[in-house]
Coordinates of C-alpha atoms in Angstrom, one line a residue:
Chain A
M1 CA 86.6 121.0 83.9
F2 CA 89.8 121.3 85.8
L3 CA 88.6 118.4 87.9
K4 CA 88.1 116.4 84.7
A5 CA 91.6 117.2 83.6
L6 CA 92.8 116.0 87.0
Q7 CA 90.8 112.8 86.6
R8 CA 92.2 112.3 83.1
S9 CA 95.7 112.7 84.5
H10 CA 94.9 110.3 87.3
A11 CA 93.5 107.8 84.8
S12 CA 96.9 107.8 83.0
L13 CA 98.9 108.0 86.2
L14 CA 102.1 106.4 84.9
S15 CA 102.5 108.6 81.9
T16 CA 101.6 111.7 84.1
L17 CA 104.3 110.8 86.6
M18 CA 106.8 110.1 83.8
M19 CA 106.0 113.6 82.5
F20 CA 106.6 115.1 85.9
L21 CA 109.9 113.3 86.0
V22 CA 111.0 114.5 82.5
I23 CA 110.1 118.1 83.4
G24 CA 111.6 117.8 86.8
I25 CA 114.9 116.5 85.6
T26 CA 115.1 119.0 82.8
F27 CA 114.8 121.8 85.4
I28 CA 117.1 120.1 88.0
L29 CA 120.1 120.0 85.6
P30 CA 120.5 123.8 85.0
S31 CA 119.3 124.5 88.6
V32 CA 122.0 122.4 90.2
S33 CA 124.6 124.0 87.9
F34 CA 123.3 127.4 88.8
L35 CA 123.4 126.5 92.5
L36 CA 127.0 125.4 92.2
V37 CA 128.1 128.5 90.3
Q38 CA 126.4 130.7 92.9
N39 CA 128.2 128.9 95.7
L40 CA 131.6 129.2 93.9
K41 CA 130.8 132.9 93.3
S42 CA 130.1 133.6 96.9
I43 CA 133.3 131.8 97.9
S44 CA 135.3 133.8 95.4
E45 CA 133.7 137.0 96.8
I46 CA 134.8 136.0 100.3
I47 CA 138.3 135.3 99.1
Q48 CA 138.3 138.6 97.3
Q49 CA 137.2 140.5 100.4
E50 CA 140.1 138.8 102.3
S51 CA 142.6 139.7 99.6
Q52 CA 145.2 142.3 100.3
I53 CA 147.8 144.4 98.5
S54 CA 151.4 143.9 99.5
I55 CA 153.5 147.0 99.0
F56 CA 157.3 146.2 99.4
L57 CA 159.5 149.3 99.9
K58 CA 162.9 149.8 98.5
K59 CA 165.7 148.8 100.9
D60 CA 167.2 152.3 100.9
I61 CA 164.0 154.2 101.3
S62 CA 164.2 157.4 103.3
V63 CA 162.0 158.0 106.3
D64 CA 160.4 160.9 104.5
A65 CA 159.5 158.8 101.5
K66 CA 158.0 156.1 103.8
N67 CA 155.9 158.7 105.6
K68 CA 154.7 160.1 102.3
I69 CA 153.5 156.6 101.3
E70 CA 151.8 156.1 104.6
K71 CA 150.0 159.5 104.3
E72 CA 148.9 158.5 100.8
L73 CA 147.5 155.2 102.1
K74 CA 145.7 157.0 104.9
N75 CA 144.1 159.4 102.4
R76 CA 142.9 156.8 99.8
E77 CA 139.1 156.1 100.1
E78 CA 139.4 152.7 98.6
I79 CA 141.6 151.5 101.4
S80 CA 139.9 150.3 104.5
S81 CA 143.0 149.5 106.6
Y82 CA 146.7 149.0 106.3
H83 CA 149.5 148.0 108.6
F84 CA 153.2 148.4 108.4
V85 CA 155.6 145.5 108.9
K86 CA 159.3 146.3 109.5
K87 CA 161.8 144.1 107.7
E88 CA 163.3 142.9 111.0
E89 CA 159.9 141.8 112.3
A90 CA 159.1 140.0 109.0
W91 CA 162.5 138.3 109.0
S92 CA 162.0 137.1 112.6
K93 CA 158.6 135.7 111.8
L94 CA 159.9 134.0 108.7
Q95 CA 162.7 132.4 110.6
K96 CA 160.4 131.2 113.3
S97 CA 157.9 129.7 110.9
M98 CA 160.7 128.0 108.9
G99 CA 162.6 126.8 111.9
F100 CA 165.7 128.7 111.0
N101 CA 168.0 130.7 113.2
E102 CA 170.9 133.1 112.5
S103 CA 173.4 130.3 112.3
N104 CA 171.7 127.9 110.0
N105 CA 169.7 130.1 107.5
G106 CA 172.6 130.4 105.1
L107 CA 172.0 134.1 104.5
S108 CA 174.4 136.8 105.4
E109 CA 171.8 139.5 105.8
N110 CA 168.0 139.9 106.1
P111 CA 166.7 139.7 102.5
L112 CA 163.2 141.1 103.3
P113 CA 162.2 144.7 102.8
D114 CA 159.9 146.9 104.9
A115 CA 156.3 146.5 103.7
F116 CA 152.8 147.8 104.0
F117 CA 149.9 145.4 103.8
V118 CA 146.8 147.1 102.6
S119 CA 143.2 145.8 102.8
P120 CA 141.1 147.5 100.1
N121 CA 137.4 148.2 100.8
T122 CA 136.4 147.1 97.3
V123 CA 136.1 143.7 95.7
N124 CA 136.0 145.2 92.2
P125 CA 139.1 143.8 90.4
N126 CA 139.4 146.9 88.2
Q127 CA 139.4 149.3 91.1
I128 CA 142.0 147.1 92.9
L129 CA 144.2 147.2 89.7
D130 CA 143.8 151.0 89.6
L131 CA 145.0 151.2 93.2
K132 CA 148.0 149.0 92.4
L133 CA 149.0 151.1 89.5
S134 CA 148.8 154.4 91.4
M135 CA 150.8 152.8 94.2
D136 CA 153.4 151.7 91.7
K137 CA 154.1 155.3 90.8
L138 CA 154.9 156.4 94.3
E139 CA 158.6 157.0 95.1
G140 CA 160.4 154.5 97.3
I141 CA 158.2 151.5 96.3
D142 CA 159.9 148.5 95.0
Q143 CA 157.1 146.2 94.2
V144 CA 153.3 146.1 94.6
I145 CA 151.7 142.6 94.6
V146 CA 148.0 142.0 94.3
D147 CA 147.0 138.4 95.0
T148 CA 143.6 138.6 93.2
G149 CA 144.8 137.4 89.8
W150 CA 143.5 133.9 90.2
V151 CA 140.2 135.2 91.7
K152 CA 139.8 137.2 88.5
K153 CA 140.3 134.1 86.4
L154 CA 137.9 132.2 88.6
N155 CA 135.4 135.0 88.1
S156 CA 135.7 135.0 84.4
V157 CA 135.3 131.2 84.4
L158 CA 132.1 131.5 86.6
H159 CA 130.9 134.2 84.2
L160 CA 131.4 131.8 81.3
A161 CA 129.7 129.0 83.3
N162 CA 126.7 131.3 83.9
K163 CA 126.4 131.9 80.2
A164 CA 126.7 128.2 79.5
I165 CA 123.9 127.5 82.0
L166 CA 121.7 130.1 80.4
L167 CA 122.3 128.6 77.0
A168 CA 121.7 125.1 78.3
S169 CA 118.5 126.3 80.0
I170 CA 117.2 127.7 76.7
L171 CA 118.0 124.5 74.9
L172 CA 116.4 122.4 77.6
A173 CA 113.3 124.6 77.7
S174 CA 113.0 124.2 73.9
M175 CA 113.3 120.4 74.3
L176 CA 110.7 120.6 77.0
T177 CA 108.4 122.6 74.8
V178 CA 108.6 119.9 72.1
V179 CA 108.1 117.1 74.6
I180 CA 105.0 118.7 76.3
G181 CA 103.6 119.9 72.9
N182 CA 103.9 116.4 71.5
T183 CA 102.3 114.8 74.6
I184 CA 99.4 117.2 74.3
R185 CA 99.1 116.6 70.6
L186 CA 98.9 112.8 71.2
Q187 CA 96.3 113.5 73.9
M188 CA 94.2 115.4 71.4
I189 CA 94.6 112.7 68.8
S190 CA 93.4 110.1 71.3
H191 CA 90.3 112.4 72.1
H192 CA 89.7 113.4 68.4
E193 CA 86.2 111.8 68.4
E194 CA 85.2 113.9 71.4
I195 CA 86.7 117.0 69.9
E196 CA 85.0 116.4 66.5
L197 CA 81.6 115.7 68.2
S198 CA 82.0 118.7 70.5
K199 CA 82.6 121.0 67.5
L200 CA 79.6 119.6 65.7
I201 CA 77.3 120.3 68.7
G202 CA 78.5 123.9 69.2
A203 CA 81.7 123.8 71.2
T204 CA 83.9 126.9 70.8
N205 CA 87.7 126.6 70.4
P206 CA 88.3 127.9 74.0
F207 CA 86.0 125.1 75.3
I208 CA 88.0 122.5 73.4
R209 CA 91.3 124.0 74.3
R210 CA 90.5 124.3 78.1
P211 CA 91.0 120.7 79.3
F212 CA 94.2 120.3 77.4
L213 CA 95.5 123.6 78.7
Y214 CA 94.7 122.3 82.2
S215 CA 96.6 119.1 81.4
G216 CA 99.6 121.3 80.4
F217 CA 99.2 123.3 83.7
I218 CA 99.1 120.1 85.7
Y219 CA 102.3 118.8 83.9
G220 CA 104.0 122.1 84.5
L221 CA 103.0 122.3 88.2
G222 CA 103.9 118.7 88.9
G223 CA 107.2 118.9 87.0
G224 CA 108.1 122.2 88.7
L225 CA 107.3 120.9 92.1
T226 CA 109.4 117.7 91.4
A227 CA 112.3 119.9 90.4
A228 CA 112.0 122.2 93.4
I229 CA 111.6 119.3 95.9
S230 CA 114.5 117.4 94.4
L231 CA 116.7 120.4 94.4
K232 CA 115.9 121.0 98.1
L233 CA 116.8 117.4 98.9
I234 CA 120.1 117.7 96.9
V235 CA 121.0 120.8 99.0
I236 CA 120.2 119.0 102.2
F237 CA 122.2 115.9 101.1
L238 CA 125.2 118.0 100.0
N239 CA 125.2 120.0 103.3
Q240 CA 125.2 116.7 105.2
T241 CA 128.2 115.6 103.2
V242 CA 129.9 118.9 103.8
V243 CA 129.8 118.2 107.6
E244 CA 132.2 115.4 106.9
V245 CA 134.5 117.7 104.9
E246 CA 134.3 120.2 107.8
A247 CA 135.5 117.6 110.2
L248 CA 138.4 116.6 108.0
Y249 CA 139.6 120.1 107.1
G250 CA 138.4 122.0 110.1
A251 CA 136.9 124.7 107.9
K252 CA 133.4 126.1 108.0
F253 CA 131.7 125.5 104.8
I254 CA 128.0 125.3 103.8
I255 CA 126.1 125.0 100.5
I256 CA 124.1 128.2 100.1
D257 CA 120.5 127.2 99.3
L258 CA 118.3 128.9 96.7
K259 CA 115.9 131.6 98.0
L260 CA 112.2 130.9 98.2
I261 CA 111.6 133.3 95.3
Q262 CA 114.1 131.2 93.2
Y263 CA 112.3 128.0 94.0
L264 CA 109.0 129.7 93.1
S265 CA 110.6 130.8 89.8
I266 CA 111.4 127.2 89.0
V267 CA 107.8 126.2 89.5
G268 CA 106.5 129.3 87.7
S269 CA 108.8 128.8 84.7
S270 CA 107.8 125.1 84.5
I271 CA 104.1 126.1 84.5
L272 CA 104.7 128.8 81.9
I273 CA 106.6 126.6 79.5
A274 CA 104.1 123.8 79.8
V275 CA 101.1 126.0 79.3
A276 CA 102.7 127.8 76.4
A277 CA 103.8 124.5 74.8
S278 CA 100.3 123.1 75.3
F279 CA 98.7 126.3 73.8
A280 CA 100.8 126.2 70.7
S281 CA 100.2 122.4 70.2
I282 CA 96.5 122.7 70.8
N283 CA 96.1 125.5 68.3
Q284 CA 97.9 123.5 65.7
S285 CA 95.9 120.4 66.4
I286 CA 92.5 122.2 66.4
K287 CA 93.2 123.4 62.9
R288 CA 94.0 119.9 61.8
L289 CA 91.2 118.0 63.6
Chain B
M1 CA 63.0 129.9 59.8
I2 CA 65.3 128.4 57.2
K3 CA 65.5 129.7 53.7
F4 CA 67.7 128.5 50.9
D5 CA 68.0 130.7 47.9
Q6 CA 69.8 129.4 44.8
V7 CA 72.3 127.5 46.9
H8 CA 75.2 125.6 45.2
K9 CA 77.7 123.4 46.9
R10 CA 80.8 122.2 45.2
Y11 CA 83.4 120.1 46.9
P12 CA 87.1 120.1 46.0
G13 CA 87.7 118.1 42.9
N14 CA 84.8 119.9 41.1
L15 CA 82.2 117.5 42.7
E16 CA 78.9 119.3 42.5
A17 CA 77.0 118.1 45.5
L18 CA 74.0 120.5 45.3
Q19 CA 72.8 122.8 42.5
N20 CA 70.5 125.7 42.6
I21 CA 68.6 124.7 45.7
T22 CA 65.7 126.9 46.8
F23 CA 63.2 126.2 49.6
E24 CA 61.9 127.4 52.9
I25 CA 61.2 125.6 56.1
N26 CA 58.9 127.2 58.7
A27 CA 59.0 126.9 62.5
G28 CA 57.2 123.8 63.8
E29 CA 57.3 121.9 60.5
L30 CA 58.3 118.2 60.2
V31 CA 60.3 117.9 57.0
F32 CA 61.6 114.8 55.3
V33 CA 64.6 115.2 53.0
T34 CA 64.6 112.2 50.8
G35 CA 66.3 110.8 47.8
P36 CA 68.7 108.0 46.8
S37 CA 72.3 107.7 48.2
G38 CA 74.6 110.4 47.0
A39 CA 71.7 112.7 46.2
G40 CA 73.0 115.4 48.5
K41 CA 70.8 114.9 51.6
S42 CA 73.7 114.9 54.1
T43 CA 75.3 117.9 52.4
L44 CA 72.0 119.8 52.7
L45 CA 72.0 119.2 56.5
K46 CA 75.7 120.2 56.7
L47 CA 74.8 123.5 55.0
I48 CA 71.9 124.1 57.4
T49 CA 74.1 123.6 60.5
A50 CA 77.0 125.6 59.0
I51 CA 79.3 122.5 59.1
E52 CA 80.0 123.3 55.4
P53 CA 79.7 126.7 53.8
P54 CA 77.7 127.1 50.5
T55 CA 79.8 127.7 47.3
L56 CA 77.1 130.0 46.0
G57 CA 73.7 131.3 47.1
T58 CA 72.2 132.4 50.4
I59 CA 71.2 130.5 53.4
I60 CA 69.1 132.4 56.0
F61 CA 68.5 130.9 59.4
E62 CA 66.6 133.0 62.0
N63 CA 67.3 136.1 60.0
Q64 CA 71.1 135.4 59.9
N65 CA 72.9 134.9 56.6
L66 CA 74.9 131.7 57.2
S67 CA 76.8 132.3 53.9
Q68 CA 78.5 135.4 55.5
I69 CA 78.7 134.4 59.1
K70 CA 82.0 134.7 61.0
S71 CA 83.7 131.5 62.0
T72 CA 83.6 132.5 65.7
A73 CA 79.8 132.7 65.5
I74 CA 79.3 129.2 64.1
P75 CA 79.4 127.3 67.4
Y76 CA 76.6 129.5 68.7
I77 CA 74.5 128.8 65.6
R78 CA 75.1 125.1 66.0
R79 CA 73.9 125.2 69.6
K80 CA 70.4 126.0 68.2
F81 CA 70.2 122.7 66.5
G82 CA 69.9 119.2 68.0
L83 CA 71.9 116.9 65.7
I84 CA 71.4 113.2 65.3
F85 CA 73.8 111.2 63.2
Q86 CA 73.4 107.8 61.5
D87 CA 76.5 106.5 63.4
H88 CA 75.2 108.0 66.7
K89 CA 78.6 109.6 67.4
L90 CA 78.5 108.5 71.0
L91 CA 81.6 108.6 73.2
Y92 CA 82.2 105.0 74.2
D93 CA 84.6 105.8 77.0
R94 CA 81.9 107.6 78.9
N95 CA 78.6 106.4 80.4
C96 CA 75.2 107.5 79.1
F97 CA 74.9 110.3 81.7
D98 CA 78.2 111.8 80.7
N99 CA 77.5 111.5 77.0
I100 CA 74.4 113.7 77.5
A101 CA 76.0 116.0 80.0
L102 CA 78.7 117.0 77.4
A103 CA 76.1 118.8 75.4
L104 CA 75.0 120.8 78.4
E105 CA 78.6 121.6 79.4
I106 CA 79.1 122.9 75.8
N107 CA 76.0 125.1 76.2
E108 CA 77.4 126.5 79.5
V109 CA 74.5 125.2 81.5
R110 CA 75.0 125.6 85.3
I111 CA 76.5 122.5 87.0
N112 CA 73.6 122.3 89.4
D113 CA 71.1 122.0 86.6
I114 CA 72.9 119.4 84.6
K115 CA 71.9 116.3 86.6
G116 CA 68.1 117.1 86.5
R117 CA 68.2 117.9 82.8
V118 CA 70.2 114.8 81.8
R119 CA 67.8 112.6 83.7
A120 CA 64.8 114.4 82.1
A121 CA 66.2 113.8 78.6
L122 CA 67.0 110.1 79.4
D123 CA 63.4 109.7 80.8
K124 CA 62.0 111.2 77.5
V125 CA 63.7 108.5 75.4
G126 CA 63.1 105.7 77.9
L127 CA 66.6 105.2 79.1
L128 CA 66.5 106.6 82.6
D129 CA 67.4 103.2 84.1
R130 CA 70.6 103.1 81.9
E131 CA 72.2 106.4 82.9
K132 CA 75.3 104.6 84.4
S133 CA 75.6 102.1 81.5
M134 CA 78.3 102.4 78.9
P135 CA 77.0 103.0 75.4
I136 CA 78.6 99.8 74.2
S137 CA 76.2 97.8 76.3
L138 CA 73.2 99.3 74.6
S139 CA 71.4 97.9 71.6
G140 CA 71.5 99.8 68.2
G141 CA 68.0 101.3 68.9
E142 CA 69.0 102.3 72.5
Q143 CA 72.2 103.9 71.2
Q144 CA 70.2 106.0 68.8
R145 CA 67.7 107.0 71.5
L146 CA 70.7 108.0 73.6
A147 CA 71.9 110.2 70.7
I148 CA 68.4 111.7 70.5
A149 CA 68.5 112.4 74.3
R150 CA 71.8 114.3 73.7
A151 CA 70.2 116.2 70.9
I152 CA 67.1 117.3 72.8
V153 CA 68.7 118.0 76.2
C154 CA 69.6 121.6 75.3
R155 CA 66.0 122.2 74.2
P156 CA 66.8 123.1 70.6
S157 CA 64.3 124.8 68.4
I158 CA 65.3 122.5 65.5
L159 CA 66.1 118.8 65.4
L160 CA 68.1 117.5 62.4
A161 CA 68.6 113.8 61.9
D162 CA 70.8 112.3 59.2
E163 CA 69.6 108.8 58.4
P164 CA 68.5 108.2 62.0
T165 CA 67.1 104.7 61.3
G166 CA 69.6 103.7 58.6
N167 CA 71.3 101.0 60.7
L168 CA 68.2 99.8 62.7
D169 CA 65.7 97.0 62.1
K170 CA 62.1 98.0 61.6
K171 CA 61.0 97.6 65.3
Y172 CA 63.7 100.0 66.5
A173 CA 63.3 102.3 63.5
D174 CA 59.6 102.7 64.3
E175 CA 60.5 103.5 67.9
I176 CA 62.9 106.2 66.8
M177 CA 60.4 107.7 64.3
R178 CA 57.7 107.8 67.0
L179 CA 60.1 110.0 69.2
F180 CA 60.5 112.5 66.3
Y181 CA 56.7 112.7 65.8
T182 CA 56.4 113.4 69.6
F183 CA 58.9 116.2 69.4
H184 CA 57.1 117.6 66.4
E185 CA 53.8 117.5 68.2
I186 CA 55.2 119.7 71.0
G187 CA 56.3 122.4 68.5
V188 CA 59.9 121.4 67.6
T189 CA 60.9 121.8 64.0
V190 CA 62.2 118.4 62.8
I191 CA 64.2 117.8 59.7
I192 CA 64.9 114.2 58.8
A193 CA 67.2 113.1 56.0
T194 CA 66.3 109.5 55.0
H195 CA 66.3 107.3 51.9
E196 CA 63.5 105.1 53.4
M197 CA 60.3 107.0 53.5
P198 CA 58.1 105.9 56.5
E199 CA 54.3 105.8 56.0
E200 CA 53.9 108.8 58.2
S201 CA 56.1 111.0 55.9
K202 CA 53.2 111.4 53.5
K203 CA 51.5 113.7 56.0
H204 CA 54.4 116.1 56.1
K205 CA 56.6 118.2 53.8
Q206 CA 59.1 116.3 51.6
L207 CA 62.1 117.7 49.8
Y208 CA 63.1 115.2 47.1
L209 CA 66.7 115.4 46.0
Q210 CA 68.3 113.7 43.0
E211 CA 71.9 114.0 41.9
G212 CA 72.2 117.3 43.8
N213 CA 69.0 118.8 42.4
L214 CA 65.9 119.5 44.3
T215 CA 63.4 117.8 42.0
K216 CA 60.2 117.9 44.0
I217 CA 58.8 119.6 47.1
T218 CA 55.6 118.0 48.4
E219 CA 53.5 119.7 51.1
Y220 CA 50.4 118.5 52.8

């Protein structure tokens, strides 16, 4: 009977291919968005890992207070490393990078303070904020700067994007259910004589349902594979384009592909939606026919 | 085999199709259900095959009360009948072989047995050489013979035919009736609803319906 459903799909090849395309595109849209968000997320994580806390000390800080701060930094578990930069060293580096010297910088004295640069071993924005607040309380510290504010904002935007994708996926899945259900309903109408006759000569509802369920399965499988293959091609295409960007900016950058399980999930969800939509539509139609 | 006891059938709109019908048909009988158009012949066959439920009364088929049967059991009851319709109800997008094979698929016959049984059924009605033909290319008589082949392929114990010769000229009608007599001779119970009584019918049981009432039962 599955063979018959395949033959039936082959007989109306154009409409079957159209259906594959409709399902495929419906799955590609949220999948590509998901892929982009995942990539942005991993970039933001890398940036976050590279982020550091700058602790600027008061100009008149005593050696004792500076040692206390260093001891505190050494003892904190959430700090993976830190290093101390003397204000003279910082000033000299700044002058070098800006092309100044003592005579043309326009300043009467070194404006920079001594500073600790801390690398936290956490990427959790809340933990980093806690660390900043506790540092703020220490004696001899003038200012603590955490440069993860924009990463936090990016994270919340990505979180919102994830929710939007989920919502769009639900809407698209509902649309797909209606489209597949309607196609199966039309198929049943076009085979109503066969269904009517089959019922008269002893066909059970599962027997009548089966070929249409197989059609739904074929639509789901074809549509899911169309989406998965297209998505793979999109990733390959984007990564080829990225090579050009790498050449221009000298940065290493690659689009992270979906995992095999995620590709299988796309195909699986497609089959599940198609079979469920077919089942609901068939049951409705059997009652009417 | 089939027992009607005070059966009534009323369709929506208060249309009384059958009233107080009581009769019995035994295994191996050839029965003609006759009467003018609108007398209730088709309704009677629909009640026997559980296509329609009775409004009142009891219908017993092979010790099963069809009036109280579960809807899930109905397909299995229908498989015991071979049904032949006036309009043949053939599938015109399938060839003769596939039309008959459908009945076997519904009856869950093994795929390996289908070919042999379809060919045997086609041979029985004289259409073996037309197995690949499409029904549209067959004459009216051949189409009805194809419908009979579909009805007998599952080896039913009862054949029910609703006006099987209604659309056929006399030559084809006689051919069809001869097939029914042949099946009756090998022990199949045959029930034929017809408004034209063939000469042969006088030798068999007749149920005469008029305006939904069973007015006469003739037995020989």
